[in-house]
Tab-separated table of C-alpha atoms and ligand atoms in Angstrom:
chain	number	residue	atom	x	y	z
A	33	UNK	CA	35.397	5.563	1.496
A	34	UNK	CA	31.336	5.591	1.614
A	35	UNK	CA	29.919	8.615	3.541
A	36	UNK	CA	27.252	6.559	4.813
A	37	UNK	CA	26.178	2.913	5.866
A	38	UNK	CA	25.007	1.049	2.799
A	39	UNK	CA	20.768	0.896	3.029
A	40	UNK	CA	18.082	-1.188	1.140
A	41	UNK	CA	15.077	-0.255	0.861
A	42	UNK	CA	12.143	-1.285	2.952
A	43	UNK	CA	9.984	-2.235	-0.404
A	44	UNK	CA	10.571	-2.527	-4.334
A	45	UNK	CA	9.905	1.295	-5.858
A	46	UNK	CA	11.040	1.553	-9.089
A	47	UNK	CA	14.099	3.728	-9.065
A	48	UNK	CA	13.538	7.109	-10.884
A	49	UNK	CA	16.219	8.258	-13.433
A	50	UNK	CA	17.621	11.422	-14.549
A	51	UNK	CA	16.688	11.471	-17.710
A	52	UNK	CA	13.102	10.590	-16.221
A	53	UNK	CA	13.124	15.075	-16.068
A	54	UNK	CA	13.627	15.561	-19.679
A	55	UNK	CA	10.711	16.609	-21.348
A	56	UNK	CA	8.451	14.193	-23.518
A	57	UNK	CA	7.277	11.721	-21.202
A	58	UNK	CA	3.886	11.321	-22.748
A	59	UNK	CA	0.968	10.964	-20.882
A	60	UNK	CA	0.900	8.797	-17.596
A	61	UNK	CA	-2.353	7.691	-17.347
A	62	UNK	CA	-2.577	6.811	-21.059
A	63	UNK	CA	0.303	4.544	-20.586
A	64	UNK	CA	-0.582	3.226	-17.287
A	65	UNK	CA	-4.368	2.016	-19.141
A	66	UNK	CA	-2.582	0.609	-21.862
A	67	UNK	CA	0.016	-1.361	-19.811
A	68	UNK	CA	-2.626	-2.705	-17.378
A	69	UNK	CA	-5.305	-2.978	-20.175
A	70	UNK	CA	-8.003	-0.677	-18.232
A	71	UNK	CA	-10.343	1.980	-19.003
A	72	UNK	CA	-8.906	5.494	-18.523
A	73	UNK	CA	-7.362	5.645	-15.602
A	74	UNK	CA	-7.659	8.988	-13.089
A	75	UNK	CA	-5.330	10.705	-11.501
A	76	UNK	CA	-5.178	11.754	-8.149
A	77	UNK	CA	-2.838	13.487	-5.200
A	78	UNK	CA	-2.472	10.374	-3.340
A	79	UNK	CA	-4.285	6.808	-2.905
A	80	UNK	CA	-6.034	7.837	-0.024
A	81	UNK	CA	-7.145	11.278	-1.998
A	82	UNK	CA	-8.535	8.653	-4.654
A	83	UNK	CA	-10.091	6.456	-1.824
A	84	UNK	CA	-11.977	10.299	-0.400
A	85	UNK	CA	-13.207	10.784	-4.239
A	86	UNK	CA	-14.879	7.295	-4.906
A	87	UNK	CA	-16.396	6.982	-1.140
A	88	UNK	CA	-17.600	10.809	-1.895
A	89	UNK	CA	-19.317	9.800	-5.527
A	90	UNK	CA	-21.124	6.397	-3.637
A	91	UNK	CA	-22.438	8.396	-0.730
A	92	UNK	CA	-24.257	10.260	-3.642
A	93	UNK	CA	-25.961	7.606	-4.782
A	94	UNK	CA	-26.724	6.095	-1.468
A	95	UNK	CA	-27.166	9.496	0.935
A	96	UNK	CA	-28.820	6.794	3.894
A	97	UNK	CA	-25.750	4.645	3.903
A	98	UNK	CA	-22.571	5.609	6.105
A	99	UNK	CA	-20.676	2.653	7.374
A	100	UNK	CA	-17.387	1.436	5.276
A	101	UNK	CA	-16.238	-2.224	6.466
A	102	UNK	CA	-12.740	-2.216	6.226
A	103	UNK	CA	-10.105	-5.209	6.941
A	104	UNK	CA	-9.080	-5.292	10.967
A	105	UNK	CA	-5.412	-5.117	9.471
A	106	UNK	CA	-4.529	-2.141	6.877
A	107	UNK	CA	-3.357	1.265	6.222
A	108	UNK	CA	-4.537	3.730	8.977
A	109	UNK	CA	-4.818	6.107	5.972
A	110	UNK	CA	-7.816	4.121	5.107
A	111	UNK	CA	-9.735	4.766	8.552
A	112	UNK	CA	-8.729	8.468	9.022
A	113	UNK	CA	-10.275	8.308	5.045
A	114	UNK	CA	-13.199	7.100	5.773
A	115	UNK	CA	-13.547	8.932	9.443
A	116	UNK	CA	-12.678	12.698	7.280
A	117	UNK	CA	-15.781	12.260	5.108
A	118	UNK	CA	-17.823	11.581	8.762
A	119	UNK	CA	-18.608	8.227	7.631
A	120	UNK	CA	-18.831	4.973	10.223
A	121	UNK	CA	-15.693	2.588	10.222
A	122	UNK	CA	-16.693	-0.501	10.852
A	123	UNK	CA	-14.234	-3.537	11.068
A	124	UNK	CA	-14.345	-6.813	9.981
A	125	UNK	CA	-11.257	-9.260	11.562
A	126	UNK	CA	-8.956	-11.157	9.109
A	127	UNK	CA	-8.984	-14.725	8.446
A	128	UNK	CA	-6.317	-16.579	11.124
A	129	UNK	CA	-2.677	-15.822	9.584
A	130	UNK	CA	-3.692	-13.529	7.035
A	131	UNK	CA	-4.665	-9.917	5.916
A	132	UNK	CA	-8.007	-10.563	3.818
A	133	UNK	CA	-11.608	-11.129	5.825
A	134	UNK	CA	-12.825	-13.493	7.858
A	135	UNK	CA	-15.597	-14.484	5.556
A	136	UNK	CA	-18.163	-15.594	7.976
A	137	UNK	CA	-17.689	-12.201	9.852
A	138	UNK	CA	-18.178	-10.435	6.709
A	139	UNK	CA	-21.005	-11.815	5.545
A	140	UNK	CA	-22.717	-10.853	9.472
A	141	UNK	CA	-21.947	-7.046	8.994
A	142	UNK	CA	-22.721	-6.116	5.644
A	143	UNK	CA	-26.593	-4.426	6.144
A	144	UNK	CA	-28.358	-1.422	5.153
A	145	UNK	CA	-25.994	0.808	6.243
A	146	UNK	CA	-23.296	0.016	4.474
A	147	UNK	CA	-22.058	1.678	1.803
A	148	UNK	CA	-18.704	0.018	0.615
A	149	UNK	CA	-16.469	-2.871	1.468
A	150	UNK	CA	-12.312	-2.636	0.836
A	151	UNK	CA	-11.206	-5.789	0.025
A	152	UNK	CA	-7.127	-5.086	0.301
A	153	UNK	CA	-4.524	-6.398	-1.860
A	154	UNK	CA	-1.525	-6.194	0.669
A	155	UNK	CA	2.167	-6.355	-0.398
A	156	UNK	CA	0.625	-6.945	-3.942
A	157	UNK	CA	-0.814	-9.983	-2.973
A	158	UNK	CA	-4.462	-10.995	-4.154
A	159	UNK	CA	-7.873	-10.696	-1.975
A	160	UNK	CA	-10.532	-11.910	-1.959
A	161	UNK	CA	-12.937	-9.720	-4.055
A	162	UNK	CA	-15.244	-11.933	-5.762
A	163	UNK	CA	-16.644	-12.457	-2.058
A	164	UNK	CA	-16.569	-8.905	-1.064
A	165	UNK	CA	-18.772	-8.243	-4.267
A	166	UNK	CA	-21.277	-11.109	-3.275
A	167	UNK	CA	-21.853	-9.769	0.040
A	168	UNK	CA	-21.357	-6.291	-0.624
A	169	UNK	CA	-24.090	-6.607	-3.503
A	170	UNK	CA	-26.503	-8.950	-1.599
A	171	UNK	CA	-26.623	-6.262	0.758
A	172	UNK	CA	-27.037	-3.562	-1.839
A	173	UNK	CA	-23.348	-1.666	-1.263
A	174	UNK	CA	-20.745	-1.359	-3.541
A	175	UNK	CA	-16.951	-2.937	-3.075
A	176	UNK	CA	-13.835	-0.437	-3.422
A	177	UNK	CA	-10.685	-2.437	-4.480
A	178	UNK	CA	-7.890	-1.187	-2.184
A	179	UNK	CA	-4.800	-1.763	-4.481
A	180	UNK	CA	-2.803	0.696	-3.194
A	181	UNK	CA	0.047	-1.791	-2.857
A	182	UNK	CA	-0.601	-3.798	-6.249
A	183	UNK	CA	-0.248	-1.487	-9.052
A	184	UNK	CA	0.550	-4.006	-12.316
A	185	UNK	CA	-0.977	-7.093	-10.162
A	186	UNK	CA	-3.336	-9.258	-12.004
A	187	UNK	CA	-5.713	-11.838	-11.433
A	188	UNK	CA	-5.819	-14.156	-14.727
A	189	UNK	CA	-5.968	-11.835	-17.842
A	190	UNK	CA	-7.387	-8.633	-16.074
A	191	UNK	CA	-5.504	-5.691	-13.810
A	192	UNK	CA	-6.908	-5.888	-10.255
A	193	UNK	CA	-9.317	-3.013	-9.291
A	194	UNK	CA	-11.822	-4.479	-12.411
A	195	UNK	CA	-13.351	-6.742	-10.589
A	196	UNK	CA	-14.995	-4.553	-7.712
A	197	UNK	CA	-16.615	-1.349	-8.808
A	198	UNK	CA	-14.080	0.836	-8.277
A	199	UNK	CA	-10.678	0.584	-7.188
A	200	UNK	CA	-7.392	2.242	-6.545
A	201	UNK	CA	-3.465	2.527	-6.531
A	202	UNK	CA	-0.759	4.490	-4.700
A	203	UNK	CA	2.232	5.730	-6.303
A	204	UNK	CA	3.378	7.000	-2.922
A	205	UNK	CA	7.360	6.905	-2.085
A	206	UNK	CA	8.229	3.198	-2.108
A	207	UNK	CA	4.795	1.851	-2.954
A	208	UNK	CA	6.415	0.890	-6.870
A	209	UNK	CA	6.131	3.659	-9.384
A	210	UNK	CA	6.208	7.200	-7.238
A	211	UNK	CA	5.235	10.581	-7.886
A	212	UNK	CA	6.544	10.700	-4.212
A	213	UNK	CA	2.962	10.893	-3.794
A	214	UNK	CA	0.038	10.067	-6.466
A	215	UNK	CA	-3.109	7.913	-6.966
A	216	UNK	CA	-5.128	6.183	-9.592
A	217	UNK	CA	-8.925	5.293	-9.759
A	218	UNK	CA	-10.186	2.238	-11.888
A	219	UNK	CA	-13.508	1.989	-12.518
A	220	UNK	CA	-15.123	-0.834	-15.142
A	221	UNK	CA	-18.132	0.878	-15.102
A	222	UNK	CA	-18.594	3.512	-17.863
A	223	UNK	CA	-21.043	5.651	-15.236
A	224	UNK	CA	-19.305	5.269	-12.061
A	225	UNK	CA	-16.223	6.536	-14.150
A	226	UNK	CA	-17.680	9.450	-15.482
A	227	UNK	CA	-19.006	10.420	-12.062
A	228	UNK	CA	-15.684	10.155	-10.481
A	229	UNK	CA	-14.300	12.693	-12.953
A	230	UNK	CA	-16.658	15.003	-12.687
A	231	UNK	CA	-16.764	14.808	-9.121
A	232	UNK	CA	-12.818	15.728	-9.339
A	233	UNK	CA	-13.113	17.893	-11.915
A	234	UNK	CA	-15.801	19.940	-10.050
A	235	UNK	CA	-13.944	19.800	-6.617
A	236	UNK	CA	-10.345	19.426	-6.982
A	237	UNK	CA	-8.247	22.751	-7.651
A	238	UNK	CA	-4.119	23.159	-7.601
A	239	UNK	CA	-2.364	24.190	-5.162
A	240	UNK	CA	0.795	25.621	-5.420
A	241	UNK	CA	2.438	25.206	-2.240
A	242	UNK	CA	1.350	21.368	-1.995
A	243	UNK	CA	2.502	21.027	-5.662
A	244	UNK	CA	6.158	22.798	-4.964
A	245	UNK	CA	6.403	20.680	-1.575
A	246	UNK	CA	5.542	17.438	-3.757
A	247	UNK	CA	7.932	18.459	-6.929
A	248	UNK	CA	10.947	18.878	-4.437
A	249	UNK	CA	10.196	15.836	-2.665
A	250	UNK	CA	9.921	14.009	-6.145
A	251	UNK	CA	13.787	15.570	-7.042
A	252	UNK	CA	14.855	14.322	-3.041
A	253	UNK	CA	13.282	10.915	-3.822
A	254	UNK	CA	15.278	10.313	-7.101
A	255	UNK	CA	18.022	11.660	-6.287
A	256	UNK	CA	18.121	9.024	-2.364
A	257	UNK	CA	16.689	6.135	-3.749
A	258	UNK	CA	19.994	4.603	-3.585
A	259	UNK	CA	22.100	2.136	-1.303
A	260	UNK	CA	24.583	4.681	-0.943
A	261	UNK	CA	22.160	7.598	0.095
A	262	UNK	CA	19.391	5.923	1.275
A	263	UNK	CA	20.172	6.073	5.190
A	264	UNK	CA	19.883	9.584	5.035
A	265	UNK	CA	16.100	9.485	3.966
A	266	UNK	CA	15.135	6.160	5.445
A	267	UNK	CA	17.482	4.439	7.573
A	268	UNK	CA	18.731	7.020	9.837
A	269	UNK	CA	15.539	8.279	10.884
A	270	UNK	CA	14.688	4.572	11.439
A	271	UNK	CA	17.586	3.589	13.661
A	272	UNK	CA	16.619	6.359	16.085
A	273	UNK	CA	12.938	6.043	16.300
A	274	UNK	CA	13.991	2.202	17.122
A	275	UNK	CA	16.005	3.810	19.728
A	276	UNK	CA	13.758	5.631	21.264
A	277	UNK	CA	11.357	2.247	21.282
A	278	UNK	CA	8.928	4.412	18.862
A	279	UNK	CA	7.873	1.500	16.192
A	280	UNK	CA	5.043	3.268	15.015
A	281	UNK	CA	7.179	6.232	13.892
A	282	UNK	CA	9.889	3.665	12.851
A	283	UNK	CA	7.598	2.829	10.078
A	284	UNK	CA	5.956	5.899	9.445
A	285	UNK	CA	2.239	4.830	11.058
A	286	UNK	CA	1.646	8.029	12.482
A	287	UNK	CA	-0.313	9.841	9.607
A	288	UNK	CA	-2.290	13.286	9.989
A	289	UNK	CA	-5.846	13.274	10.057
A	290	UNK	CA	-6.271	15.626	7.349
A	291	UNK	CA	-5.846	14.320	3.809
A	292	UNK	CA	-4.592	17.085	0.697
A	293	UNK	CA	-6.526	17.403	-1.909
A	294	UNK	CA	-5.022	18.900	-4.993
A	295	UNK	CA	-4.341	18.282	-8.741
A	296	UNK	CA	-1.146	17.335	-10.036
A	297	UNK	CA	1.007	19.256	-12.196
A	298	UNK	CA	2.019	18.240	-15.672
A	299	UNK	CA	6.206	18.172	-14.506
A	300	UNK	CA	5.303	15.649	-11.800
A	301	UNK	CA	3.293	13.169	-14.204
A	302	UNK	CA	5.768	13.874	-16.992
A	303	UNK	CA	8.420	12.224	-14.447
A	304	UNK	CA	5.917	9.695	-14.214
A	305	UNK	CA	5.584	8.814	-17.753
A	306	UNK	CA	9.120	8.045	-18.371
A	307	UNK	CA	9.253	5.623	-15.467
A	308	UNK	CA	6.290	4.169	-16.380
A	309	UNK	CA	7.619	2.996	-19.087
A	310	UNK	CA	10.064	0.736	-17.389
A	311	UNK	CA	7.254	-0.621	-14.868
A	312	UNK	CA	6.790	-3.618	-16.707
A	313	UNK	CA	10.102	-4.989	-16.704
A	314	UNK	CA	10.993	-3.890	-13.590
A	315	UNK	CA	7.563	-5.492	-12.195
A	316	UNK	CA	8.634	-8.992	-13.814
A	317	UNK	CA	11.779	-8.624	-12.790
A	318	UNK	CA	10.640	-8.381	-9.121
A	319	UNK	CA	8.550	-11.067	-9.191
A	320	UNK	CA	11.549	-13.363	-10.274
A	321	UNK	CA	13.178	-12.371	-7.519
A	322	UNK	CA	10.680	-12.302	-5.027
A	323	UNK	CA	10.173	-16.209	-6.267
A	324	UNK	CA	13.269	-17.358	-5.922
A	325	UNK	CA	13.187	-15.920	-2.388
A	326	UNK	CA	10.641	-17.923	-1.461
A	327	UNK	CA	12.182	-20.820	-2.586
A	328	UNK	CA	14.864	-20.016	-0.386
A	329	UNK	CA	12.995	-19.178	2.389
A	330	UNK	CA	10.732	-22.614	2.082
A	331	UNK	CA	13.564	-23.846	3.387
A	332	UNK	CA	13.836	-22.753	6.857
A	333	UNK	CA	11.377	-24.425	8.959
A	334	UNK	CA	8.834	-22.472	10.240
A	335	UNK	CA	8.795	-19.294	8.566
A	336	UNK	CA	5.495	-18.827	6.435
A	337	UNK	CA	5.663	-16.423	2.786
A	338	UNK	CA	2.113	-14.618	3.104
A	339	UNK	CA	0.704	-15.292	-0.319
A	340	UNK	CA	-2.631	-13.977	-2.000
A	341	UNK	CA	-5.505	-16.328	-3.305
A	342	UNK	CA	-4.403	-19.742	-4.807
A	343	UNK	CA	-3.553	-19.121	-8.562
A	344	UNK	CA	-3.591	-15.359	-8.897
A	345	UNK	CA	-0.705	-13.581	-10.203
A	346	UNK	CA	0.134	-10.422	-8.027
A	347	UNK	CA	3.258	-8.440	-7.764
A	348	UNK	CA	5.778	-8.438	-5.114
A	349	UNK	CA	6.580	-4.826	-3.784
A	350	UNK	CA	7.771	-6.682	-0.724
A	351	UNK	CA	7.754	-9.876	1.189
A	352	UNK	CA	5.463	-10.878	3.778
A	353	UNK	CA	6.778	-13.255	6.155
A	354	UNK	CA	4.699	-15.267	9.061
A	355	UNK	CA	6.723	-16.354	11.921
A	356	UNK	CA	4.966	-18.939	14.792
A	357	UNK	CA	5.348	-16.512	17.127
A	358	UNK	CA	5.456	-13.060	18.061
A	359	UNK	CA	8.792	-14.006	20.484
A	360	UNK	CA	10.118	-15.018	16.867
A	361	UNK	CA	9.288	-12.071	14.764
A	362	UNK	CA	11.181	-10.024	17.324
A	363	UNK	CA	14.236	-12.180	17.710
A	364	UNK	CA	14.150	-11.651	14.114
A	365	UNK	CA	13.255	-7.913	13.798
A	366	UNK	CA	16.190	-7.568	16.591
A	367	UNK	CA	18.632	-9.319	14.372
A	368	UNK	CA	17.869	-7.713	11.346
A	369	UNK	CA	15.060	-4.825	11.117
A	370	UNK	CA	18.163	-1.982	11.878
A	371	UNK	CA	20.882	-3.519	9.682
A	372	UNK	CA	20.069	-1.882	6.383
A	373	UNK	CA	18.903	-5.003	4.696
A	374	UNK	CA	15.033	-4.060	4.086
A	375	UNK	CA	14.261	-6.156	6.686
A	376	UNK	CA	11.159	-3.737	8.392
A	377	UNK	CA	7.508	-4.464	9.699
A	378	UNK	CA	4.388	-3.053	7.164
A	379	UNK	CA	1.874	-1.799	9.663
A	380	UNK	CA	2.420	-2.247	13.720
A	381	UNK	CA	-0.635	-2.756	14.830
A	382	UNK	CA	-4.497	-4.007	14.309
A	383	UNK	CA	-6.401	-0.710	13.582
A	384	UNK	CA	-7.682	-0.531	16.827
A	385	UNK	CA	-4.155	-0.652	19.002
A	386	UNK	CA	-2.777	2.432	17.664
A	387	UNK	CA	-4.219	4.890	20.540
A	388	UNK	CA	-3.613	8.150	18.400
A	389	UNK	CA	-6.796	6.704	15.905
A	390	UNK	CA	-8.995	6.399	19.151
A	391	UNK	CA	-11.996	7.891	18.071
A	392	UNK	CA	-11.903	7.106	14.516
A	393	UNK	CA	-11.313	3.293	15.052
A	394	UNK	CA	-14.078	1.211	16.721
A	395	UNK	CA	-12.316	-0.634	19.733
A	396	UNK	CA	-13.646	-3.935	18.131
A	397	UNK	CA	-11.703	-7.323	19.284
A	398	UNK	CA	-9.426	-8.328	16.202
A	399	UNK	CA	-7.888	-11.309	17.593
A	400	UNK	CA	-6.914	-12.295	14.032
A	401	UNK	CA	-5.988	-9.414	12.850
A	402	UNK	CA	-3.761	-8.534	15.904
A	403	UNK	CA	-2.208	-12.388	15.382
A	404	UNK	CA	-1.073	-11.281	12.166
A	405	UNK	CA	0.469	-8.017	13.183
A	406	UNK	CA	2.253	-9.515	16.422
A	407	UNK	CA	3.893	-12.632	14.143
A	408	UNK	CA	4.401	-10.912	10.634
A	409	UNK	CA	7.875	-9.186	9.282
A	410	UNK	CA	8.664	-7.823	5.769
A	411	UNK	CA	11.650	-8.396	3.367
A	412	UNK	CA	12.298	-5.346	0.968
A	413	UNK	CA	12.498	-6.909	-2.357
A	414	UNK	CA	15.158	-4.905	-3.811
A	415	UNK	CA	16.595	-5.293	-6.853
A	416	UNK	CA	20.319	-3.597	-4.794
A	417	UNK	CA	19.894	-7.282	-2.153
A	418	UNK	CA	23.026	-9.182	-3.114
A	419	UNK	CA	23.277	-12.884	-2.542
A	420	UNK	CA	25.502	-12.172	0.277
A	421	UNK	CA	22.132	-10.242	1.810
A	422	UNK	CA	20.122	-12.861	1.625
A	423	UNK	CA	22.713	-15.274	3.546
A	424	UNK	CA	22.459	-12.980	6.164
A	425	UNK	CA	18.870	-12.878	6.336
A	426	UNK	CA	19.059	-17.164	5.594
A	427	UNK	CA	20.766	-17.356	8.517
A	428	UNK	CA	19.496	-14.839	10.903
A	429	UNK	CA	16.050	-16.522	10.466
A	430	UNK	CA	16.359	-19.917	12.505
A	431	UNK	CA	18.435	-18.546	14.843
A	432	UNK	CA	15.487	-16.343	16.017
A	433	UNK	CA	13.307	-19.435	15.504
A	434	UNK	CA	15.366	-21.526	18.093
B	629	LIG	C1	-0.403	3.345	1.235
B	629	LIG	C2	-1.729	2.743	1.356
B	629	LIG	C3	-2.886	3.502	1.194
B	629	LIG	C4	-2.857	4.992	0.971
B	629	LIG	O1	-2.160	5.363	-0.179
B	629	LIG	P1	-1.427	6.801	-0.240
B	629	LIG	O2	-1.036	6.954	-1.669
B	629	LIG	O3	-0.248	6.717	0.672
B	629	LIG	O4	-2.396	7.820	0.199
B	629	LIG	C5	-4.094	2.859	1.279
B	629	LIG	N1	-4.180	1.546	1.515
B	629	LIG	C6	-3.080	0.765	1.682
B	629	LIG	C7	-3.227	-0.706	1.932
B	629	LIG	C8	-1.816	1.339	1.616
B	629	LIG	O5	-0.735	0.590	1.792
């Protein structure tokens, strides 16, 4: 008899093993570089800490410039980021249907004050960075690669994150590889590199109660990341925020406005290492999937796969699905989103709609942006999704359509 309903996961993480404790790991970063073909690689607490350290080493170089344009649609990590360091969010709306800038709108806002623009590679699928960097540098500002959500993605040859100045990854709980939380920092420039080491090694110190909290969240992580135990982490707690009506808590939205800052300790990237080792396999084999999914899913009339730029690579932690219509994204999410199948929405809202970032969010109109939020729904990707799964999801799709 199973103890609990059966649960997939909302996105692809990379399941952590036991032997992933033993000792001998190597070292994470070094094998991270030499997977994605980087320089060294940094490591930080979280993406978001990595995010603080690389707008903290450009405001030294540019003291008169405090705005950081940021896509309408994206983490509201980013924002609260950006807000902590008591720098100007400014927000540019996406392109109709999609999460990556309206161009024209881009090029409008990027002035004197600016001091960075986040192209965003959602759900591991490719922006538009090559234009960020045009404006960005035309207007004498630098470009931060958010890749928070495409660690292993590549555009041609070359990791993304190379392209822009600097850039980032999380290896947060179910963003791919997890240290339950963790960041990287990529930077192709030998000086911008060295100054966002030394800014870290200069202002980043342990601490021991964030480290403990992290290590036994680590062990709860590997040891729930699992069909079997996975309602207990994940699905539970989402069946009864969607009770309540609470979506924003349903997908975990709701973030404090103060970021940690701390190192992390060897045992933690040691766990790392070993899984590490398995992220390119497991990357590819995700991508298989994820494309035979959307061969699938090019089948049922109206539903939309969100996809990057035209002929970049990218990695699939998840599936992002357009419907036509809001009305049709929650037909669907009321089908499916509580069923356990990794069926689950990425962010709610448009930056500005979530009230609890008044105040650190411009109240800009996003009509794009929102668009996107109202019509889009995620699939989780997961290696544990039978074929019998995705007939369920098949067929639950047209009949919210119709
Ligand atoms: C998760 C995420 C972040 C923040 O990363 P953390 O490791 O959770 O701090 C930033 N940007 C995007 C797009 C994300 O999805």
């Amino acid at each position: 008899m199973k103890l609990f309903p059966r649960e997939l996961p909302p996105t692809a993480g990379l399941p952590i093993q036991a032997s992933d404790f033993f000792p001998g790991g190597g070292d994470l970063v070094d094998i991270l570089a030499a997977q994605l073909g980087t320089p060294p690689l940094q490591l930080t607490c979280s993406g978001t800490h990595a995010l603080l350290i690389a707008l903290r080493t450009l405001r030294q170089r540019a003291p008169r410039r405090d705005t950081v344009i940021l896509p309408a649609y994206t983490c509201p990590l980013v924002p609260i980021a950006v807000h902590s360091l008591g720098l100007r969010v400014q927000l540019c709306d996406t392109r109709p249907g999609h999460f990556d800038f309206d161009p024209g709108q881009l090029a409008r806002l990027a002035d004197a004050r600016t001091l960075a623009i986040l192209p965003t590679h959602l759900g591991g699928r490719i922006a538009d960075v090559e234009l960020a960097c045009e404006v960005a540098h035309a207007a004498g500002a630098w470009v931060i690669e958010d890749a928070a959500q495409a660690l292993g993605a590549r555009v041609g040859n070359n990791s993304v994150g190379l392209r822009g100045d600097i850039g980032f990854f999380s290896l947060a709980a179910g963003k791919g590889l997890s240290l339950h939380e963790g960041g990287l920092l990529v930077s192709g420039d030998d000086d911008l590199r060295h100054a966002l080491a030394a800014h870290a090694d200069a202002h980043v110190r342990f601490s021991l109660r964030w480290e403990l909290l992290r290590c036994v969240q680590l062990l709860g992580l590997a040891a729930c990341y699992r069909p079997s135990l996975l309602s207990l982490v994940y699905g539970n707690a989402l069946r009864s925020a969607l009770r309540r009506g609470d979506v924003e808590d349903a997908v975990g939205d709701v973030f404090p406005l103060q970021i940690p800052q701390h190192r992390v300790s060897r045992w933690r990237q040691n766990v790392g290492a070993h899984a590490a080792r398995r992220l390119p396999a497991f990357l590819q084999a995700s991508r298989l999937r994820a494309l035979q999914l959307r061969v699938q899913l090019a089948q049922v009339p109206g539903v939309e796969v969100v996809d990057g730029l035209p002929g970049t690579g990218g990695t699939w932690p998840m599936l992002m699905l357009l419907l036509p219509s809001q009305r049709a994204r929650d037909a669907a999410l009321d089908a499916l989103w509580s069923r356990g199948l990794g069926v689950s929405r990425m962010f709610v809202h448009a930056l500005p709609d979530y009230a609890y970032l008044q105040g650190v969010v411009p109240a800009t109109p996003v009509p794009h942006a929102r668009d996107f939020a109202a019509r889009m729904l995620t699939l989780g990707n997961s290696a544990w999704q039978t074929p019998q799964d995705t007939a369920t999801l098949l067929a639950a799709l047209p009949r919210a359509l119709a």
